[in-house]
Amino acid sequence: MTDANIEAVRDFFQEFQSRLVEKLESLDGGGKFSNERLDMPNKGYSRPRVLGGGSLFEKAAVHFTYSVGTALPAAATERNPELAGRAFRATALSVIVHPWNPHLPTTHMNLRMFLVDAQPEVWYFGGGFDLTPHLPYDEDIRTWHENARRACLSDTHYRQLKKQCDEYFYLPHRNETRGIGGLFFDDYVGDNFYDSFKFVRQVGHHFLLAYETIAKRRRDLEWTEEEEDWMLIRRGRYAEFNLAIDRGTKYGLQSGRRVESVLASLPPRAKWVYQFVPQPGSPSAKLAQYLRPGIDWLSIVDNSVDSECE
Amino acid sequence: MTDANIEAVRDFFQEFQSRLVEKLESLDGGGKFSNERLDMPNKGYSRPRVLGGGSLFEKAAVHFTYSVGTALPAAATERNPELAGRAFRATALSVIVHPWNPHLPTTHMNLRMFLVDAQPEVWYFGGGFDLTPHLPYDEDIRTWHENARRACLSDTHYRQLKKQCDEYFYLPHRNETRGIGGLFFDDYVGDNFYDSFKFVRQVGHHFLLAYETIAKRRRDLEWTEEEEDWMLIRRGRYAEFNLAIDRGTKYGLQSGRRVESVLASLPPRAKWVYQFVPQPGSPSAKLAQYLRPGIDWLSIVDNSVDSECE
């Protein structure tokens, strides 16, 4: 029965990958994603799809994988260490978008399901999405978190997953979050498979809806060289997170997965400027204020839609 | 007696920092280093000096630190774990140079001394230098390793420290070295303090001599946009090493040192291009061949000085 379940999730991830690719290509209005199928051991396979140098997107990657393994890596079972070493199947879909235009945020989404051979069988979902604006628009942050809220089962559920997102996408050495957050969940088992899978589909749906809304709202805005530089500095922080902190990247690098797929999330360009300080009162300075965990976006940005940035 | 010793090393590091700054400013022919003094606990202090946006150097950092600590961090005593937690003094000098011109290599040097409060007192040196060419010139690699050899006490000593350098500056996920190596030593205690300190001064001397020779040889060469892009991709690998692998960076980030100093080694600009492959037969392709541990540079590049690159 769970075999059929993970196959249903795998098939959904593949279909949703195609839908994401179509939508992103349509938003881009020129760029096309590469299309590969790579065979992995035991009839597993992956479909890494990358768009580089598009019209709107400097880089976008939408990766699907289906793995069949004989020994679950310890890193995949933080909360259930007794499962390490068991046979497993896993399927995952991940998205990263790095636009050219600093008015558009960088974004990331990940959805995954694990099925572990045990008595009884163990399955769980993981994933979430987060947004990394460069020039922050309160209206966009509201759109983002409203969609995050709608993907969840309740206010409480949203608040829990939002908190987990703030905690995960955090750079302790900078004392700042990677962006303005979203949702993050791991070892997720809802009331039953049907409801959990539905929730995961909702996360995917609201991710796409929110990012499409924001991208269309901002894509025609002009930008300055200073704003682009600021985006490149923020992308440096993104690279710091992905290389020095992210558990997923660490696991990928250590487990010997194809390095170009693991590191497809890295920004196409990045900058590091010694002791850079944003101009006081600028949108960059406003962003620096926003990179804190625990901000209640749905309350705070309610009555101040874009007063500073537009 | 060892108090006087570490103070002698500290004073040498400070003087050598000034000399490095002078030489690099003179090579640059325009850029000037910042000059700060930061007080640290227990009368320790640091002098981070950074040149950004020079004529020849896009970024150069020459950092001096003198630390007085009440508890030696475990990360500083890998080979002597019984020393962790003891009072200590440490002094260090580090250099990183990222030129604009891809014909010039990126380079790094680090020298450090630890003095640990124990009965009897324990002291040791660490450090080394390594070179990261973008467009490789055999003549430059020869200059580099000849100077590395001359800094060492013997052929055997050079081979040991060169091997350690190849092993340390290695990206396992890429299966490549960071560059063409040089010297790396840790927990170094020679026959006595006098000889060890002399060796460390020789390392500094030959680092400067070698890099100055190479920089003067290449600084007037023109470069293409493709060559600059290749340098930026190589710098992406540099950032991967520093953020995901380097023990020094990890230790710095985890121990709460000033993040802008710890990360001053990061490239000012970097690129990641999905599945980039250098043109066969190009200098970039030649470099890819050179990024392997264990190449005996002093034998190999003997009779083939720059035949491919010039």
Coordinates of C-alpha atoms in Angstrom, one line a residue:
Chain A
M1 CA 0.0 0.0 0.0
T2 CA 2.7 2.5 0.9
D3 CA 4.5 1.4 -2.3
A4 CA 1.6 2.8 -4.2
N5 CA 1.7 5.9 -2.0
I6 CA 5.3 6.9 -2.7
E7 CA 4.7 6.1 -6.4
A8 CA 1.8 8.5 -6.4
V9 CA 4.0 11.2 -4.7
R10 CA 6.8 10.5 -7.2
D11 CA 4.4 10.9 -10.1
F12 CA 2.9 14.1 -8.7
F13 CA 6.5 15.5 -8.2
Q14 CA 7.3 14.7 -11.8
E15 CA 4.1 16.3 -13.1
F16 CA 4.6 19.3 -10.8
Q17 CA 8.1 19.7 -12.1
S18 CA 6.8 20.0 -15.6
R19 CA 4.2 22.6 -14.5
L20 CA 6.9 24.6 -12.6
V21 CA 9.2 24.5 -15.7
E22 CA 6.3 25.6 -18.0
K23 CA 5.3 28.5 -15.6
L24 CA 8.9 29.7 -15.1
E25 CA 9.6 29.5 -18.8
S26 CA 6.4 31.5 -19.5
L27 CA 7.4 34.1 -16.8
D28 CA 10.9 34.3 -18.2
G29 CA 9.6 34.8 -21.8
G30 CA 12.7 33.4 -23.5
G31 CA 14.8 31.0 -21.5
K32 CA 14.4 27.3 -21.8
F33 CA 15.2 24.6 -19.2
S34 CA 17.7 21.9 -20.0
N35 CA 16.2 18.4 -19.8
E36 CA 18.2 15.3 -18.7
R37 CA 17.3 12.0 -17.2
L38 CA 20.1 10.4 -15.1
D39 CA 19.8 6.8 -14.0
M40 CA 20.7 6.0 -10.4
P41 CA 21.2 2.7 -8.6
N42 CA 18.3 0.2 -8.2
K43 CA 16.1 1.9 -10.8
G44 CA 16.2 5.2 -9.1
Y45 CA 16.6 8.3 -11.4
S46 CA 16.8 12.0 -11.4
R47 CA 15.7 14.8 -13.7
P48 CA 17.8 17.9 -13.1
R49 CA 16.4 20.8 -15.1
V50 CA 18.3 24.1 -15.3
L51 CA 17.6 27.4 -17.0
G52 CA 20.7 29.7 -17.3
G53 CA 20.8 33.2 -18.7
G54 CA 17.1 33.7 -19.3
S55 CA 15.4 37.0 -19.9
L56 CA 14.0 37.4 -16.3
F57 CA 15.9 34.6 -14.5
E58 CA 19.7 34.6 -14.4
K59 CA 19.4 31.0 -13.1
A60 CA 16.6 28.7 -12.2
A61 CA 16.8 25.0 -11.3
V62 CA 13.9 22.5 -10.8
H63 CA 15.2 19.1 -9.8
F64 CA 13.3 15.9 -9.4
T65 CA 14.9 12.7 -7.9
Y66 CA 13.6 9.3 -7.1
S67 CA 16.1 7.2 -5.0
V68 CA 16.0 3.6 -4.0
G69 CA 18.6 2.8 -1.4
T70 CA 19.8 -0.2 0.6
A71 CA 20.8 1.8 3.6
L72 CA 19.1 5.0 4.8
P73 CA 21.9 7.6 5.6
A74 CA 22.0 8.8 9.2
A75 CA 21.6 12.4 8.0
A76 CA 18.1 11.6 6.6
T77 CA 16.7 10.4 9.9
E78 CA 17.7 12.9 12.5
R79 CA 14.6 12.2 14.6
N80 CA 14.5 8.5 14.0
P81 CA 18.1 7.3 14.3
E82 CA 17.0 3.7 14.7
L83 CA 16.0 3.8 11.0
A84 CA 19.5 4.4 9.8
G85 CA 20.9 1.6 7.6
R86 CA 17.5 0.3 6.5
A87 CA 16.3 0.0 2.9
F88 CA 14.4 3.0 1.8
R89 CA 12.8 4.9 -1.1
A90 CA 12.7 8.7 -1.4
T91 CA 11.4 11.2 -3.9
A92 CA 12.1 14.9 -3.9
L93 CA 11.4 18.0 -5.9
S94 CA 13.4 21.2 -5.3
V95 CA 13.3 24.6 -6.9
I96 CA 15.6 27.6 -6.8
V97 CA 15.2 30.9 -8.7
H98 CA 17.8 33.6 -9.0
P99 CA 16.3 36.5 -11.0
W100 CA 18.4 39.2 -12.8
N101 CA 16.2 42.0 -11.4
P102 CA 16.8 42.9 -7.8
H103 CA 13.2 43.9 -7.4
L104 CA 12.3 40.2 -7.7
P105 CA 13.2 38.0 -4.7
T106 CA 15.3 34.9 -4.9
T107 CA 13.2 31.9 -3.9
H108 CA 13.5 28.2 -2.9
M109 CA 11.1 25.4 -2.5
N110 CA 11.6 21.7 -1.5
L111 CA 9.2 18.8 -1.2
R112 CA 10.2 15.3 -0.3
M113 CA 8.9 12.0 0.9
F114 CA 10.7 9.1 2.5
L115 CA 9.5 5.5 2.8
V116 CA 11.6 3.3 5.1
D117 CA 11.5 -0.5 5.2
A118 CA 10.5 -1.3 8.8
Q119 CA 7.8 -3.2 10.7
P120 CA 5.5 -1.4 10.3
E121 CA 6.7 0.7 7.4
V122 CA 7.7 4.3 8.2
W123 CA 7.0 7.2 5.9
Y124 CA 7.3 11.0 6.3
F125 CA 7.2 14.2 4.3
G126 CA 9.6 17.1 4.5
G127 CA 9.9 20.4 2.7
G128 CA 8.8 24.0 2.6
F129 CA 9.5 27.3 0.8
D130 CA 11.2 30.5 1.7
L131 CA 11.7 33.9 0.1
T132 CA 14.9 36.0 -0.1
P133 CA 14.0 39.6 -1.2
H134 CA 16.8 42.1 -2.0
L135 CA 14.7 45.2 -2.1
P136 CA 11.8 44.4 0.2
Y137 CA 8.1 45.1 -0.7
D138 CA 5.7 44.7 2.2
E139 CA 3.0 43.8 -0.3
D140 CA 5.1 40.9 -1.6
I141 CA 5.9 39.7 1.9
R142 CA 2.2 39.7 2.7
T143 CA 1.4 37.8 -0.5
W144 CA 4.1 35.3 0.4
H145 CA 2.9 34.7 4.0
E146 CA -0.8 34.7 3.1
N147 CA -0.1 31.9 0.7
A148 CA 2.0 30.1 3.4
R149 CA -0.9 30.5 5.7
R150 CA -3.4 29.1 3.2
A151 CA -1.2 26.1 2.5
C152 CA -1.3 25.1 6.1
L153 CA -4.1 23.3 8.0
S154 CA -4.6 26.0 10.6
D155 CA -3.2 29.2 12.1
T156 CA -1.3 27.2 14.6
H157 CA 0.1 24.9 12.0
Y158 CA 1.3 28.0 10.0
R159 CA 2.9 29.5 13.0
Q160 CA 4.8 26.3 13.8
L161 CA 6.1 25.8 10.3
K162 CA 6.9 29.5 9.9
K163 CA 8.9 29.4 13.2
Q164 CA 10.8 26.3 12.0
C165 CA 11.6 28.1 8.7
D166 CA 13.0 31.2 10.6
E167 CA 15.1 28.8 12.7
Y168 CA 16.4 26.7 9.8
F169 CA 17.3 29.5 7.3
Y170 CA 19.4 31.4 9.8
L171 CA 23.1 32.5 9.6
P172 CA 24.4 32.5 13.2
H173 CA 27.7 34.1 12.2
R174 CA 25.7 37.1 10.7
N175 CA 22.9 37.0 13.2
E176 CA 20.4 37.2 10.4
T177 CA 17.9 35.1 8.6
R178 CA 18.4 34.2 5.0
G179 CA 15.3 36.0 4.0
I180 CA 11.8 36.7 5.2
G181 CA 11.0 33.0 5.7
G182 CA 7.9 30.9 4.8
L183 CA 7.4 27.3 5.8
F184 CA 9.7 24.5 6.8
F185 CA 8.8 21.0 7.9
D186 CA 10.6 17.8 8.5
D187 CA 9.6 14.3 9.5
Y188 CA 6.0 15.3 8.8
V189 CA 3.3 12.8 9.3
G190 CA -0.2 14.2 9.4
D191 CA -3.4 12.4 10.4
N192 CA -2.9 10.0 7.5
F193 CA -1.2 9.7 4.2
Y194 CA -4.0 11.1 2.2
D195 CA -4.2 14.4 4.2
S196 CA -0.4 14.7 4.4
F197 CA 0.0 14.3 0.6
K198 CA -2.8 16.9 0.1
F199 CA -1.0 19.3 2.4
V200 CA 2.3 18.8 0.4
R201 CA 0.4 19.5 -2.8
Q202 CA -1.0 22.7 -1.2
V203 CA 2.5 23.8 -0.3
G204 CA 3.5 23.4 -4.0
H205 CA 0.4 25.1 -5.3
H206 CA 0.8 28.1 -3.0
F207 CA 4.5 28.4 -3.6
L208 CA 3.9 28.8 -7.3
L209 CA 0.9 31.1 -6.9
A210 CA 2.8 33.4 -4.6
Y211 CA 6.0 33.6 -6.6
E212 CA 4.1 34.1 -9.9
T213 CA 2.1 36.9 -8.3
I214 CA 5.2 38.6 -7.0
A215 CA 7.3 38.1 -10.2
K216 CA 4.6 39.6 -12.4
R217 CA 4.2 42.5 -10.0
R218 CA 7.9 43.5 -10.1
R219 CA 9.3 42.2 -13.4
D220 CA 9.0 45.5 -15.4
L221 CA 10.7 47.6 -12.7
E222 CA 14.0 49.2 -13.7
W223 CA 17.0 48.9 -11.5
T224 CA 20.2 50.7 -10.8
E225 CA 23.8 49.4 -10.6
E226 CA 23.7 50.0 -6.9
E227 CA 20.6 47.9 -6.5
E228 CA 22.2 45.1 -8.5
D229 CA 25.3 45.3 -6.4
W230 CA 23.2 45.0 -3.3
M231 CA 21.5 41.9 -4.7
L232 CA 25.0 40.4 -5.4
I233 CA 26.1 41.0 -1.8
R234 CA 22.9 39.4 -0.6
R235 CA 23.6 36.5 -2.9
G236 CA 27.0 36.2 -1.1
R237 CA 25.1 35.6 2.1
Y238 CA 23.0 33.0 0.2
A239 CA 26.2 31.2 -0.8
E240 CA 27.4 31.4 2.8
F241 CA 24.2 29.7 4.0
N242 CA 24.2 27.0 1.4
L243 CA 27.9 26.1 1.7
A244 CA 28.5 26.6 5.4
I245 CA 25.2 25.9 7.1
D246 CA 22.6 24.1 5.0
R247 CA 22.2 20.5 6.1
G248 CA 20.9 19.5 2.7
T249 CA 24.0 20.7 0.8
K250 CA 26.3 19.2 3.4
Y251 CA 24.5 15.9 3.1
G252 CA 24.6 16.1 -0.7
L253 CA 28.3 16.9 -0.8
Q254 CA 29.3 14.2 1.8
S255 CA 27.2 11.5 0.2
G256 CA 28.8 11.8 -3.2
R257 CA 25.7 12.9 -5.1
R258 CA 26.4 14.6 -8.5
V259 CA 28.0 17.9 -7.3
E260 CA 26.6 20.0 -10.1
S261 CA 23.1 19.0 -9.0
V262 CA 23.8 19.5 -5.3
L263 CA 25.3 23.0 -6.0
A264 CA 22.8 24.1 -8.6
S265 CA 21.2 26.2 -5.8
L266 CA 24.3 28.5 -5.7
P267 CA 23.9 32.0 -7.1
P268 CA 25.1 32.4 -10.7
R269 CA 27.0 35.5 -9.5
A270 CA 27.8 36.8 -6.0
K271 CA 29.9 39.5 -4.3
W272 CA 31.6 40.0 -1.0
V273 CA 32.3 43.6 0.0
Y274 CA 34.3 44.2 3.1
Q275 CA 32.2 45.9 5.8
F276 CA 29.5 47.0 3.5
V277 CA 26.8 49.1 5.2
P278 CA 23.5 50.0 3.4
Q279 CA 22.7 53.7 3.1
P280 CA 20.4 54.6 6.1
G281 CA 16.8 54.9 5.0
S282 CA 17.3 52.9 1.8
P283 CA 15.4 49.8 0.9
S284 CA 18.6 47.9 1.6
A285 CA 18.7 49.2 5.1
K286 CA 15.0 48.3 5.5
L287 CA 15.8 44.7 4.4
A288 CA 18.5 44.5 7.0
Q289 CA 15.8 45.2 9.6
Y290 CA 13.7 42.5 8.2
L291 CA 16.2 39.7 8.5
R292 CA 15.3 38.7 12.0
P293 CA 13.5 35.5 13.2
G294 CA 10.1 35.8 14.7
I295 CA 8.6 38.7 12.9
D296 CA 4.8 38.3 12.6
W297 CA 4.5 39.3 9.0
L298 CA 0.7 38.9 8.7
S299 CA 0.2 41.4 11.5
I300 CA 3.0 43.8 10.8
V301 CA 2.7 44.4 7.1
D302 CA -1.1 44.7 7.2
N303 CA -1.4 48.4 7.1
S304 CA 1.9 49.5 5.6
V305 CA 1.7 48.1 2.1
D306 CA 4.8 49.3 0.3
S307 CA 4.8 52.7 1.7
E308 CA 8.6 52.7 1.8
C309 CA 9.6 51.1 -1.4
E310 CA 7.2 52.3 -4.1
Chain B
M1 CA 61.4 32.9 28.5
T2 CA 58.6 31.7 26.1
D3 CA 56.8 34.9 27.0
A4 CA 59.6 36.8 25.4
N5 CA 59.5 34.4 22.5
I6 CA 55.8 34.9 21.6
E7 CA 56.3 38.6 21.9
A8 CA 59.2 38.4 19.5
V9 CA 57.0 36.5 17.0
R10 CA 54.1 39.0 17.6
D11 CA 56.5 41.9 16.9
F12 CA 57.8 40.2 13.8
F13 CA 54.3 39.5 12.5
Q14 CA 53.4 43.2 12.9
E15 CA 56.5 44.4 11.2
F16 CA 56.0 41.8 8.4
Q17 CA 52.4 43.0 8.0
S18 CA 53.6 46.5 7.4
R19 CA 56.1 45.2 4.8
L20 CA 53.5 43.1 3.0
V21 CA 51.1 46.1 3.0
E22 CA 53.9 48.3 1.5
K23 CA 54.9 45.8 -1.1
L24 CA 51.3 45.0 -2.1
E25 CA 50.5 48.8 -2.3
S26 CA 53.6 49.3 -4.4
L27 CA 52.7 46.4 -6.7
D28 CA 49.1 47.7 -7.0
G29 CA 50.2 51.2 -7.9
G30 CA 47.2 53.0 -6.6
G31 CA 45.1 51.1 -3.9
K32 CA 45.6 51.7 -0.2
F33 CA 45.0 49.4 2.7
S34 CA 42.6 50.3 5.4
N35 CA 44.2 50.6 8.9
E36 CA 42.3 49.6 12.0
R37 CA 43.2 48.5 15.5
L38 CA 40.6 46.4 17.3
D39 CA 41.0 45.7 21.0
M40 CA 40.2 42.1 22.1
P41 CA 39.9 40.7 25.6
N42 CA 42.9 40.5 28.1
K43 CA 45.0 43.1 26.1
G44 CA 44.8 41.1 22.9
Y45 CA 44.3 43.1 19.7
S46 CA 44.0 42.7 16.0
R47 CA 44.9 44.8 13.0
P48 CA 42.8 43.9 10.0
R49 CA 44.0 45.6 6.8
V50 CA 42.1 45.4 3.6
L51 CA 42.6 46.9 0.2
G52 CA 39.5 46.9 -2.0
G53 CA 39.2 48.0 -5.6
G54 CA 42.8 48.7 -6.3
S55 CA 44.5 49.0 -9.7
L56 CA 46.0 45.5 -9.8
F57 CA 44.2 43.9 -6.9
E58 CA 40.4 43.6 -6.7
K59 CA 40.8 42.7 -3.0
A60 CA 43.7 42.0 -0.7
A61 CA 43.6 41.4 3.1
V62 CA 46.6 41.3 5.5
H63 CA 45.4 40.5 9.0
F64 CA 47.4 40.5 12.2
T65 CA 46.0 39.2 15.5
Y66 CA 47.3 38.7 19.0
S67 CA 45.0 36.8 21.3
V68 CA 45.2 36.2 25.0
G69 CA 42.7 33.5 26.1
T70 CA 41.6 31.8 29.2
A71 CA 40.6 28.5 27.6
L72 CA 42.2 27.1 24.4
P73 CA 39.5 26.1 22.0
A74 CA 39.4 22.4 21.1
A75 CA 39.7 23.3 17.4
A76 CA 43.2 24.8 18.1
T77 CA 44.7 21.6 19.5
E78 CA 43.7 18.8 17.2
R79 CA 46.9 16.8 18.0
N80 CA 47.1 17.8 21.7
P81 CA 43.5 17.5 22.9
E82 CA 44.7 17.4 26.5
L83 CA 45.6 21.1 26.1
A84 CA 42.0 22.3 25.5
G85 CA 40.7 24.6 28.1
R86 CA 44.1 25.9 29.2
A87 CA 45.2 29.5 29.2
F88 CA 47.0 30.5 26.0
R89 CA 48.4 33.2 23.9
A90 CA 48.4 33.1 20.1
T91 CA 49.5 35.4 17.3
A92 CA 48.8 35.1 13.6
L93 CA 49.4 36.8 10.3
S94 CA 47.3 36.0 7.3
V95 CA 47.3 37.2 3.7
I96 CA 44.9 36.8 0.8
V97 CA 45.2 38.4 -2.6
H98 CA 42.5 38.4 -5.3
P99 CA 43.8 40.2 -8.4
W100 CA 41.6 41.7 -11.2
N101 CA 43.8 40.1 -13.9
P102 CA 43.2 36.4 -14.4
H103 CA 46.8 36.0 -15.6
L104 CA 47.8 36.6 -11.9
P105 CA 47.1 33.9 -9.5
T106 CA 45.1 34.2 -6.3
T107 CA 47.3 33.6 -3.3
H108 CA 47.1 32.9 0.5
M109 CA 49.6 32.8 3.3
N110 CA 49.1 32.2 7.0
L111 CA 51.6 32.1 9.9
R112 CA 50.7 31.6 13.5
M113 CA 52.2 30.7 16.9
F114 CA 50.5 29.3 20.0
L115 CA 51.8 29.3 23.5
V116 CA 49.8 27.2 26.0
D117 CA 50.0 27.4 29.8
A118 CA 51.2 23.9 30.9
Q119 CA 54.0 22.3 32.8
P120 CA 56.3 22.6 30.9
E121 CA 54.9 25.3 28.6
V122 CA 53.8 24.1 25.1
W123 CA 54.4 26.2 22.0
Y124 CA 54.0 25.5 18.3
F125 CA 53.9 27.2 15.0
G126 CA 51.5 26.7 12.1
G127 CA 51.1 28.1 8.6
G128 CA 52.1 27.9 5.0
F129 CA 51.2 29.4 1.6
D130 CA 49.4 28.2 -1.5
L131 CA 48.8 29.5 -5.0
T132 CA 45.6 29.4 -7.0
P133 CA 46.3 30.2 -10.7
H134 CA 43.4 30.7 -13.1
L135 CA 45.5 30.6 -16.3
P136 CA 48.5 28.4 -15.4
Y137 CA 52.1 29.3 -16.3
D138 CA 54.6 26.6 -15.7
E139 CA 57.3 29.2 -15.1
D140 CA 55.2 30.7 -12.3
I141 CA 54.5 27.3 -10.7
R142 CA 58.2 26.6 -10.8
T143 CA 59.0 30.0 -9.2
W144 CA 56.4 29.2 -6.5
H145 CA 57.7 25.8 -5.6
E146 CA 61.3 26.7 -5.8
N147 CA 60.6 29.3 -3.2
A148 CA 58.7 26.8 -1.2
R149 CA 61.7 24.5 -1.4
R150 CA 64.1 27.2 -0.3
A151 CA 62.0 28.1 2.7
C152 CA 62.2 24.6 4.0
L153 CA 65.1 22.9 5.8
S154 CA 65.6 20.1 3.3
D155 CA 64.1 18.3 0.3
T156 CA 62.4 15.9 2.7
H157 CA 61.0 18.8 4.7
Y158 CA 59.7 20.5 1.5
R159 CA 58.1 17.2 0.3
Q160 CA 56.4 16.7 3.6
L161 CA 54.9 20.2 3.8
K162 CA 54.0 20.2 0.1
K163 CA 52.1 16.9 0.6
Q164 CA 50.3 18.4 3.6
C165 CA 49.3 21.4 1.5
D166 CA 47.9 19.2 -1.3
E167 CA 45.9 17.3 1.4
Y168 CA 44.6 20.3 3.2
F169 CA 43.6 22.5 0.2
Y170 CA 41.5 19.8 -1.4
L171 CA 37.8 19.8 -2.4
P172 CA 36.6 16.2 -2.0
H173 CA 33.2 17.0 -3.7
R174 CA 35.0 18.3 -6.8
N175 CA 37.9 15.8 -6.5
E176 CA 40.3 18.7 -7.1
T177 CA 42.9 20.7 -5.2
R178 CA 42.2 24.4 -4.6
G179 CA 45.3 25.3 -6.6
I180 CA 48.8 24.1 -7.2
G181 CA 49.7 24.0 -3.6
G182 CA 52.8 25.2 -1.7
L183 CA 53.5 24.5 2.0
F184 CA 51.2 23.7 5.0
F185 CA 52.3 22.9 8.5
D186 CA 50.5 22.6 11.8
D187 CA 51.7 21.9 15.4
Y188 CA 55.2 22.6 14.1
V189 CA 58.1 22.4 16.7
G190 CA 61.5 22.3 15.1
D191 CA 64.7 21.5 17.0
N192 CA 64.3 24.6 19.1
F193 CA 62.4 27.9 19.2
Y194 CA 65.2 29.8 17.5
D195 CA 65.3 27.5 14.4
S196 CA 61.5 27.2 14.2
F197 CA 61.1 31.0 14.2
K198 CA 63.8 31.3 11.6
F199 CA 61.9 28.8 9.4
V200 CA 58.7 30.7 9.8
R201 CA 60.4 33.9 8.8
Q202 CA 61.8 32.1 5.7
V203 CA 58.3 31.0 4.8
G204 CA 57.2 34.7 5.0
H205 CA 60.2 35.9 3.0
H206 CA 59.8 33.3 0.2
F207 CA 56.1 33.8 0.0
L208 CA 56.6 37.5 -0.7
L209 CA 59.5 37.0 -3.1
A210 CA 57.6 34.4 -5.1
Y211 CA 54.4 36.3 -5.4
E212 CA 56.1 39.6 -6.2
T213 CA 58.1 37.8 -9.0
I214 CA 54.9 36.3 -10.5
A215 CA 52.8 39.4 -10.2
K216 CA 55.5 41.6 -11.9
R217 CA 55.8 38.9 -14.7
R218 CA 52.1 38.9 -15.5
R219 CA 50.6 42.3 -14.5
D220 CA 50.8 43.9 -17.9
L221 CA 49.1 41.1 -19.8
E222 CA 45.7 41.8 -21.4
W223 CA 42.8 39.5 -20.7
T224 CA 39.6 38.6 -22.4
E225 CA 36.0 38.5 -21.0
E226 CA 36.2 34.6 -21.3
E227 CA 39.3 34.6 -19.2
E228 CA 37.8 36.8 -16.6
D229 CA 34.7 34.6 -16.4
W230 CA 36.9 31.6 -15.9
M231 CA 38.6 33.3 -13.0
L232 CA 35.2 34.1 -11.5
I233 CA 34.2 30.4 -11.8
R234 CA 37.5 29.4 -10.2
R235 CA 36.7 31.9 -7.4
G236 CA 33.4 30.1 -6.9
R237 CA 35.5 27.0 -6.1
Y238 CA 37.6 29.1 -3.7
A239 CA 34.4 30.2 -1.9
E240 CA 33.3 26.6 -1.8
F241 CA 36.5 25.6 -0.1
N242 CA 36.6 28.5 2.4
L243 CA 32.9 28.1 3.4
A244 CA 32.3 24.4 3.2
I245 CA 35.7 22.9 4.0
D246 CA 38.4 25.2 5.6
R247 CA 38.8 24.4 9.2
G248 CA 40.1 27.9 9.9
T249 CA 36.9 29.5 8.6
K250 CA 34.7 27.1 10.4
Y251 CA 36.6 27.7 13.6
G252 CA 36.4 31.5 13.1
L253 CA 32.6 31.4 12.4
Q254 CA 31.8 29.1 15.3
S255 CA 34.0 30.9 17.8
G256 CA 32.2 34.2 17.3
R257 CA 35.2 36.2 15.9
R258 CA 34.4 39.3 13.9
V259 CA 32.7 37.9 10.9
E260 CA 34.0 40.5 8.4
S261 CA 37.6 39.5 9.4
V262 CA 37.0 35.8 9.2
L263 CA 35.3 36.1 5.8
A264 CA 37.7 38.7 4.4
S265 CA 39.3 35.8 2.5
L266 CA 36.2 35.4 0.3
P267 CA 36.5 36.5 -3.3
P268 CA 35.1 40.0 -4.0
R269 CA 33.2 38.5 -7.0
A270 CA 32.4 34.8 -7.9
K271 CA 30.4 32.9 -10.4
W272 CA 28.8 29.5 -10.5
V273 CA 27.9 28.2 -14.0
Y274 CA 26.0 24.9 -14.3
Q275 CA 28.2 22.1 -15.8
F276 CA 30.8 24.5 -17.2
V277 CA 33.5 22.7 -19.2
P278 CA 36.6 24.4 -20.3
Q279 CA 37.4 24.5 -24.1
P280 CA 39.7 21.5 -24.8
G281 CA 43.3 22.6 -25.3
S282 CA 42.7 25.9 -23.6
P283 CA 44.8 27.2 -20.6
S284 CA 41.6 26.6 -18.5
A285 CA 41.6 22.9 -19.6
K286 CA 45.3 22.7 -18.7
L287 CA 44.5 24.1 -15.3
A288 CA 41.9 21.5 -14.7
Q289 CA 44.7 18.9 -15.3
Y290 CA 46.9 20.6 -12.7
L291 CA 44.4 20.5 -9.9
R292 CA 45.5 17.1 -8.6
P293 CA 47.4 16.3 -5.4
G294 CA 50.8 14.8 -5.6
I295 CA 52.2 16.4 -8.7
D296 CA 56.0 16.8 -8.4
W297 CA 56.2 20.3 -9.8
L298 CA 59.9 20.8 -9.5
S299 CA 60.5 17.8 -11.8
I300 CA 57.6 18.2 -14.1
V301 CA 57.7 21.8 -15.0
D302 CA 61.5 21.8 -15.4
N303 CA 61.7 21.6 -19.2
S304 CA 58.4 22.9 -20.3
V305 CA 58.5 26.5 -19.2
D306 CA 55.3 28.1 -20.4
S307 CA 55.3 26.4 -23.7
E308 CA 51.5 26.1 -23.6
C309 CA 50.4 29.4 -22.2
E310 CA 52.7 32.1 -23.7

